[in-house]
PDB file of C-alpha atoms in Angstrom:
ATOM      1  CA  MET X   1     -49.704  10.569 -15.543  1.00 49.00           C
ATOM      2  CA  CYS X   2     -50.759  14.146 -15.700  1.00 47.00           C
ATOM      3  CA  PRO X   3     -53.127  16.026 -18.121  1.00 45.00           C
ATOM      4  CA  GLU X   4     -51.992  16.910 -21.599  1.00 43.00           C
ATOM      5  CA  VAL X   5     -51.428  20.516 -21.985  1.00 41.00           C
ATOM      6  CA  ARG X   6     -50.948  22.635 -24.951  1.00 42.00           C
ATOM      7  CA  LEU X   7     -48.619  25.725 -24.397  1.00 39.00           C
ATOM      8  CA  PRO X   8     -50.310  28.859 -26.402  1.00 41.00           C
ATOM      9  CA  THR X   9     -47.674  29.485 -29.312  1.00 38.00           C
ATOM     10  CA  PRO X  10     -47.020  32.195 -31.364  1.00 36.00           C
ATOM     11  CA  ARG X  11     -47.292  30.911 -35.409  1.00 36.00           C
ATOM     12  CA  LYS X  12     -45.108  28.910 -36.654  1.00 36.00           C
ATOM     13  CA  THR X  13     -43.048  28.065 -33.120  1.00 34.00           C
ATOM     14  CA  ALA X  14     -41.134  25.349 -32.740  1.00 38.00           C
ATOM     15  CA  PRO X  15     -42.382  23.306 -29.879  1.00 41.00           C
ATOM     16  CA  ALA X  16     -38.478  23.625 -28.263  1.00 44.00           C
ATOM     17  CA  THR X  17     -39.438  26.902 -29.254  1.00 38.00           C
ATOM     18  CA  VAL X  18     -42.276  27.364 -27.209  1.00 35.00           C
ATOM     19  CA  LEU X  19     -40.447  25.272 -24.727  1.00 37.00           C
ATOM     20  CA  ARG X  20     -37.687  28.110 -24.087  1.00 41.00           C
ATOM     21  CA  LEU X  21     -40.036  31.202 -24.152  1.00 35.00           C
ATOM     22  CA  TYR X  22     -41.456  29.308 -21.219  1.00 36.00           C
ATOM     23  CA  ARG X  23     -38.159  28.382 -19.397  1.00 39.00           C
ATOM     24  CA  ILE X  24     -39.079  25.062 -19.085  1.00 39.00           C
ATOM     25  CA  PRO X  25     -36.113  22.853 -18.985  1.00 42.00           C
ATOM     26  CA  HIS X  26     -37.147  19.750 -21.362  1.00 42.00           C
ATOM     27  CA  SER X  27     -34.942  17.267 -23.070  1.00 46.00           C
ATOM     28  CA  THR X  28     -37.629  14.291 -24.488  1.00 48.00           C
ATOM     29  CA  ASN X  29     -40.524  14.566 -25.934  1.00 48.00           C
ATOM     30  CA  ALA X  30     -41.883  12.740 -23.298  1.00 45.00           C
ATOM     31  CA  GLU X  31     -40.990  15.057 -20.729  1.00 52.00           C
ATOM     32  CA  ARG X  32     -41.999  18.107 -22.490  1.00 53.00           C
ATOM     33  CA  VAL X  33     -45.395  17.873 -20.481  1.00 52.00           C
ATOM     34  CA  ALA X  34     -44.655  16.566 -17.508  1.00 51.00           C
ATOM     35  CA  LEU X  35     -41.813  19.855 -17.433  1.00 54.00           C
ATOM     36  CA  ALA X  36     -44.074  21.944 -18.649  1.00 55.00           C
ATOM     37  CA  LEU X  37     -46.766  20.858 -15.695  1.00 52.00           C
ATOM     38  CA  ALA X  38     -44.300  21.551 -13.411  1.00 52.00           C
ATOM     39  CA  HIS X  39     -44.271  25.215 -14.690  1.00 55.00           C
ATOM     40  CA  LYS X  40     -45.436  27.837 -12.367  1.00 51.00           C
ATOM     41  CA  GLY X  41     -49.285  28.824 -13.309  1.00 68.00           C
ATOM     42  CA  ILE X  42     -49.748  25.349 -16.051  1.00 74.00           C
ATOM     43  CA  LEU X  43     -51.162  23.763 -13.480  1.00 71.00           C
ATOM     44  CA  GLU X  44     -53.628  26.709 -11.929  1.00 73.00           C
ATOM     45  CA  HIS X  45     -54.605  26.910 -15.361  1.00 73.00           C
ATOM     46  CA  LEU X  46     -55.446  23.021 -15.923  1.00 73.00           C
ATOM     47  CA  GLU X  47     -56.819  22.780 -12.702  1.00 74.00           C
ATOM     48  CA  GLU X  48     -59.417  25.999 -13.829  1.00 78.00           C
ATOM     49  CA  ARG X  49     -59.718  24.407 -17.642  1.00 78.00           C
ATOM     50  CA  TYR X  50     -60.886  20.487 -16.319  1.00 76.00           C
ATOM     51  CA  PRO X  51     -62.028  21.058 -12.815  1.00 76.00           C
ATOM     52  CA  GLN X  52     -63.809  17.460 -12.939  1.00 76.00           C
ATOM     53  CA  ARG X  53     -59.836  16.243 -12.653  1.00 74.00           C
ATOM     54  CA  PRO X  54     -58.837  18.180  -9.707  1.00 83.00           C
ATOM     55  CA  LEU X  55     -54.630  18.766  -9.275  1.00 88.00           C
ATOM     56  CA  TYR X  56     -55.696  20.840  -6.547  1.00 89.00           C
ATOM     57  CA  PRO X  57     -57.390  20.736  -3.267  1.00 90.00           C
ATOM     58  CA  GLU X  58     -60.946  23.113  -2.812  1.00 88.00           C
ATOM     59  CA  ASP X  59     -60.429  24.331   0.484  1.00 93.00           C
ATOM     60  CA  THR X  60     -58.564  27.392   0.752  1.00 93.00           C
ATOM     61  CA  ALA X  61     -55.885  25.950   3.461  1.00 96.00           C
ATOM     62  CA  PRO X  62     -54.734  22.693   1.534  1.00 94.00           C
ATOM     63  CA  ARG X  63     -55.035  24.927  -1.564  1.00 91.00           C
ATOM     64  CA  ALA X  64     -52.823  27.404  -0.201  1.00 95.00           C
ATOM     65  CA  GLU X  65     -50.669  24.100   1.471  1.00 95.00           C
ATOM     66  CA  MET X  66     -50.620  22.807  -2.666  1.00 93.00           C
ATOM     67  CA  GLN X  67     -49.331  26.112  -3.831  1.00 92.00           C
ATOM     68  CA  VAL X  68     -46.349  26.705  -1.341  1.00 95.00           C
ATOM     69  CA  PHE X  69     -45.139  23.165  -2.237  1.00 96.00           C
ATOM     70  CA  VAL X  70     -45.329  23.708  -5.868  1.00 92.00           C
ATOM     71  CA  ASP X  71     -43.663  27.270  -5.440  1.00 93.00           C
ATOM     72  CA  TRP X  72     -40.894  25.452  -2.864  1.00 95.00           C
ATOM     73  CA  PHE X  73     -39.884  22.584  -5.363  1.00 95.00           C
ATOM     74  CA  ASN X  74     -39.719  24.799  -8.393  1.00 91.00           C
ATOM     75  CA  ARG X  75     -37.404  27.393  -6.791  1.00 92.00           C
ATOM     76  CA  VAL X  76     -35.604  25.512  -3.817  1.00 95.00           C
ATOM     77  CA  TRP X  77     -35.599  21.883  -4.373  1.00 96.00           C
ATOM     78  CA  LYS X  78     -34.151  22.224  -8.261  1.00 95.00           C
ATOM     79  CA  VAL X  79     -31.361  24.172  -7.181  1.00 96.00           C
ATOM     80  CA  PRO X  80     -28.890  21.477  -6.283  1.00 97.00           C
ATOM     81  CA  PRO X  81     -29.715  19.066  -9.112  1.00 97.00           C
ATOM     82  CA  ASN X  82     -29.186  22.132 -11.667  1.00 96.00           C
ATOM     83  CA  ALA X  83     -26.171  23.846  -9.609  1.00 97.00           C
ATOM     84  CA  ILE X  84     -24.460  20.057  -9.610  1.00 97.00           C
ATOM     85  CA  ALA X  85     -24.992  19.821 -13.781  1.00 97.00           C
ATOM     86  CA  ALA X  86     -23.924  23.377 -14.010  1.00 96.00           C
ATOM     87  CA  GLU X  87     -20.809  22.413 -12.386  1.00 96.00           C
ATOM     88  CA  LEU X  88     -19.754  19.103 -13.769  1.00 97.00           C
ATOM     89  CA  VAL X  89     -19.592  20.691 -17.273  1.00 97.00           C
ATOM     90  CA  LYS X  90     -16.586  23.131 -15.887  1.00 97.00           C
ATOM     91  CA  ALA X  91     -13.320  22.550 -17.065  1.00 97.00           C
ATOM     92  CA  LYS X  92     -12.510  21.696 -13.205  1.00 97.00           C
ATOM     93  CA  PRO X  93     -15.781  21.516 -11.358  1.00 97.00           C
ATOM     94  CA  ASN X  94     -15.108  22.340  -7.407  1.00 97.00           C
ATOM     95  CA  GLN X  95     -15.486  19.096  -5.800  1.00 98.00           C
ATOM     96  CA  ARG X  96     -16.850  20.388  -2.565  1.00 98.00           C
ATOM     97  CA  ARG X  97     -19.368  22.644  -4.074  1.00 97.00           C
ATOM     98  CA  LEU X  98     -20.709  19.071  -5.558  1.00 98.00           C
ATOM     99  CA  ALA X  99     -20.714  17.243  -2.209  1.00 97.00           C
ATOM    100  CA  GLY X 100     -22.749  19.779  -0.800  1.00 97.00           C
ATOM    101  CA  TRP X 101     -25.125  19.944  -3.147  1.00 97.00           C
ATOM    102  CA  GLY X 102     -25.255  16.163  -3.403  1.00 97.00           C
ATOM    103  CA  ALA X 103     -25.321  15.690   0.140  1.00 97.00           C
ATOM    104  CA  GLU X 104     -28.363  18.559   0.145  1.00 97.00           C
ATOM    105  CA  LEU X 105     -30.679  16.507  -2.802  1.00 96.00           C
ATOM    106  CA  ALA X 106     -30.172  13.200  -0.970  1.00 96.00           C
ATOM    107  CA  GLY X 107     -31.101  14.579   2.327  1.00 95.00           C
ATOM    108  CA  ARG X 108     -34.433  15.949   0.586  1.00 96.00           C
ATOM    109  CA  LEU X 109     -35.267  12.442  -0.075  1.00 97.00           C
ATOM    110  CA  ASP X 110     -36.154  11.847   3.614  1.00 97.00           C
ATOM    111  CA  LEU X 111     -38.489  14.392   3.306  1.00 97.00           C
ATOM    112  CA  PHE X 112     -40.379  13.080   0.532  1.00 98.00           C
ATOM    113  CA  GLU X 113     -40.493   9.808   2.517  1.00 98.00           C
ATOM    114  CA  ARG X 114     -42.127  11.750   5.306  1.00 97.00           C
ATOM    115  CA  LEU X 115     -44.647  13.481   3.598  1.00 97.00           C
ATOM    116  CA  LEU X 116     -45.969   9.693   2.144  1.00 98.00           C
ATOM    117  CA  GLU X 117     -46.019   8.080   5.843  1.00 97.00           C
ATOM    118  CA  ASP X 118     -49.738   7.057   6.351  1.00 96.00           C
ATOM    119  CA  ARG X 119     -50.956   8.600   2.531  1.00 96.00           C
ATOM    120  CA  GLY X 120     -50.836   7.814  -0.806  1.00 95.00           C
ATOM    121  CA  HIS X 121     -49.228  10.513  -2.406  1.00 97.00           C
ATOM    122  CA  LEU X 122     -47.054  13.551  -1.464  1.00 97.00           C
ATOM    123  CA  LEU X 123     -49.712  16.019  -0.240  1.00 96.00           C
ATOM    124  CA  GLY X 124     -52.728  12.948   0.409  1.00 94.00           C
ATOM    125  CA  GLU X 125     -54.417  10.181  -0.513  1.00 94.00           C
ATOM    126  CA  ASP X 126     -55.649  12.235  -3.879  1.00 92.00           C
ATOM    127  CA  PHE X 127     -53.036  12.539  -6.454  1.00 93.00           C
ATOM    128  CA  SER X 128     -52.008  16.150  -7.213  1.00 93.00           C
ATOM    129  CA  ALA X 129     -50.163  18.768  -8.841  1.00 92.00           C
ATOM    130  CA  ALA X 130     -47.248  18.054  -6.105  1.00 95.00           C
ATOM    131  CA  ASP X 131     -47.039  14.732  -7.283  1.00 95.00           C
ATOM    132  CA  CYS X 132     -47.312  16.107 -11.146  1.00 92.00           C
ATOM    133  CA  VAL X 133     -44.654  18.569 -10.331  1.00 94.00           C
ATOM    134  CA  ALA X 134     -42.104  16.255  -8.442  1.00 96.00           C
ATOM    135  CA  PHE X 135     -42.302  13.030  -9.915  1.00 96.00           C
ATOM    136  CA  PRO X 136     -40.344  13.788 -13.604  1.00 94.00           C
ATOM    137  CA  PHE X 137     -37.294  14.433 -11.419  1.00 96.00           C
ATOM    138  CA  LEU X 138     -37.688  12.457  -8.304  1.00 98.00           C
ATOM    139  CA  LYS X 139     -38.398   9.010 -10.513  1.00 97.00           C
ATOM    140  CA  TYR X 140     -34.901   9.124 -11.411  1.00 97.00           C
ATOM    141  CA  ALA X 141     -33.909   7.627  -7.369  1.00 97.00           C
ATOM    142  CA  ALA X 142     -35.716   4.388  -8.526  1.00 97.00           C
ATOM    143  CA  LEU X 143     -36.266   3.700 -12.551  1.00 96.00           C
ATOM    144  CA  PRO X 144     -33.139   3.250 -14.637  1.00 95.00           C
ATOM    145  CA  LEU X 145     -32.571   5.797 -17.218  1.00 95.00           C
ATOM    146  CA  PRO X 146     -34.041   5.052 -20.776  1.00 93.00           C
ATOM    147  CA  ASP X 147     -31.659   3.354 -23.403  1.00 94.00           C
ATOM    148  CA  GLY X 148     -30.524   5.783 -25.240  1.00 95.00           C
ATOM    149  CA  ASP X 149     -30.798   8.576 -22.434  1.00 94.00           C
ATOM    150  CA  ASP X 150     -26.995  10.721 -22.275  1.00 94.00           C
ATOM    151  CA  GLU X 151     -28.701  13.869 -20.448  1.00 95.00           C
ATOM    152  CA  LEU X 152     -26.197  15.133 -17.664  1.00 97.00           C
ATOM    153  CA  PHE X 153     -29.030  16.065 -15.676  1.00 96.00           C
ATOM    154  CA  HIS X 154     -31.065  12.994 -15.526  1.00 96.00           C
ATOM    155  CA  GLN X 155     -27.518  11.573 -14.347  1.00 97.00           C
ATOM    156  CA  VAL X 156     -26.792  14.271 -11.692  1.00 97.00           C
ATOM    157  CA  LEU X 157     -30.735  12.953 -10.641  1.00 97.00           C
ATOM    158  CA  ARG X 158     -30.341   9.367 -10.934  1.00 97.00           C
ATOM    159  CA  ASP X 159     -26.531   9.757  -9.099  1.00 97.00           C
ATOM    160  CA  HIS X 160     -27.570  11.873  -6.332  1.00 97.00           C
ATOM    161  CA  GLN X 161     -30.325  10.402  -5.010  1.00 96.00           C
ATOM    162  CA  PRO X 162     -29.638   7.068  -3.676  1.00 93.00           C
ATOM    163  CA  LEU X 163     -32.904   5.377  -2.224  1.00 94.00           C
ATOM    164  CA  GLY X 164     -31.008   2.276  -0.483  1.00 90.00           C
ATOM    165  CA  ASP X 165     -33.718   0.599   1.782  1.00 94.00           C
ATOM    166  CA  THR X 166     -34.238   3.720   3.755  1.00 95.00           C
ATOM    167  CA  HIS X 167     -36.705   5.184   1.387  1.00 97.00           C
ATOM    168  CA  PRO X 168     -39.191   2.321   0.880  1.00 97.00           C
ATOM    169  CA  ARG X 169     -42.444   4.766   0.406  1.00 98.00           C
ATOM    170  CA  LEU X 170     -41.025   6.937  -1.947  1.00 98.00           C
ATOM    171  CA  GLU X 171     -39.555   3.643  -4.098  1.00 98.00           C
ATOM    172  CA  ASN X 172     -43.588   2.831  -4.095  1.00 97.00           C
ATOM    173  CA  TRP X 173     -44.960   6.140  -4.878  1.00 98.00           C
ATOM    174  CA  ILE X 174     -42.693   6.543  -7.670  1.00 98.00           C
ATOM    175  CA  ARG X 175     -43.574   2.670  -8.582  1.00 97.00           C
ATOM    176  CA  ARG X 176     -47.569   3.884  -8.138  1.00 96.00           C
ATOM    177  CA  VAL X 177     -47.184   7.097 -10.129  1.00 96.00           C
ATOM    178  CA  ASP X 178     -44.969   5.527 -13.020  1.00 95.00           C
ATOM    179  CA  ALA X 179     -47.565   2.919 -13.680  1.00 94.00           C
ATOM    180  CA  ARG X 180     -50.331   5.584 -14.035  1.00 91.00           C
ATOM    181  CA  PRO X 181     -51.832   6.195 -17.740  1.00 85.00           C
ATOM    182  CA  ARG X 182     -50.145   8.270 -19.713  1.00 77.00           C
ATOM    183  CA  ALA X 183     -51.395  11.178 -21.833  1.00 65.00           C
TER     184      ALA X 183
END
């Protein structure tokens, strides 16, 4: 998958505390690295530190497009699933809001399907920062929850991203990225 990253930590600080300091959500050890990579700036840091395995294009315009995608994913795409999870824990969840956010999340699957037309990864042929940012969330559309995973957020991602027969490129991309070597 994506290269491993070690965040600078104050002395005697537990990893979960570090993730909170960086405002990086996490639920399982396996996801911490992937979710940390989605945090703004971490992928750019990896790019500078490990240039032999680029995650961003070298050319200015494609690099800017990648930065726009990463920013969009973090600031826009993540809103509906987080809103759904927050609403579901309320004593009386608003069903209209849930339906709206669910439709928005499901509708974005079409965007990812179109991004994958005639190319192997989200923003081109090569595995990139876009794939690192999106995979930890989109994987729930095609892969089963691991045994014992009772995280509400993961259930939201699974339940509100129905691939059906209309997103074959997205499903194939999820399986290809999932099969990549892991750190």
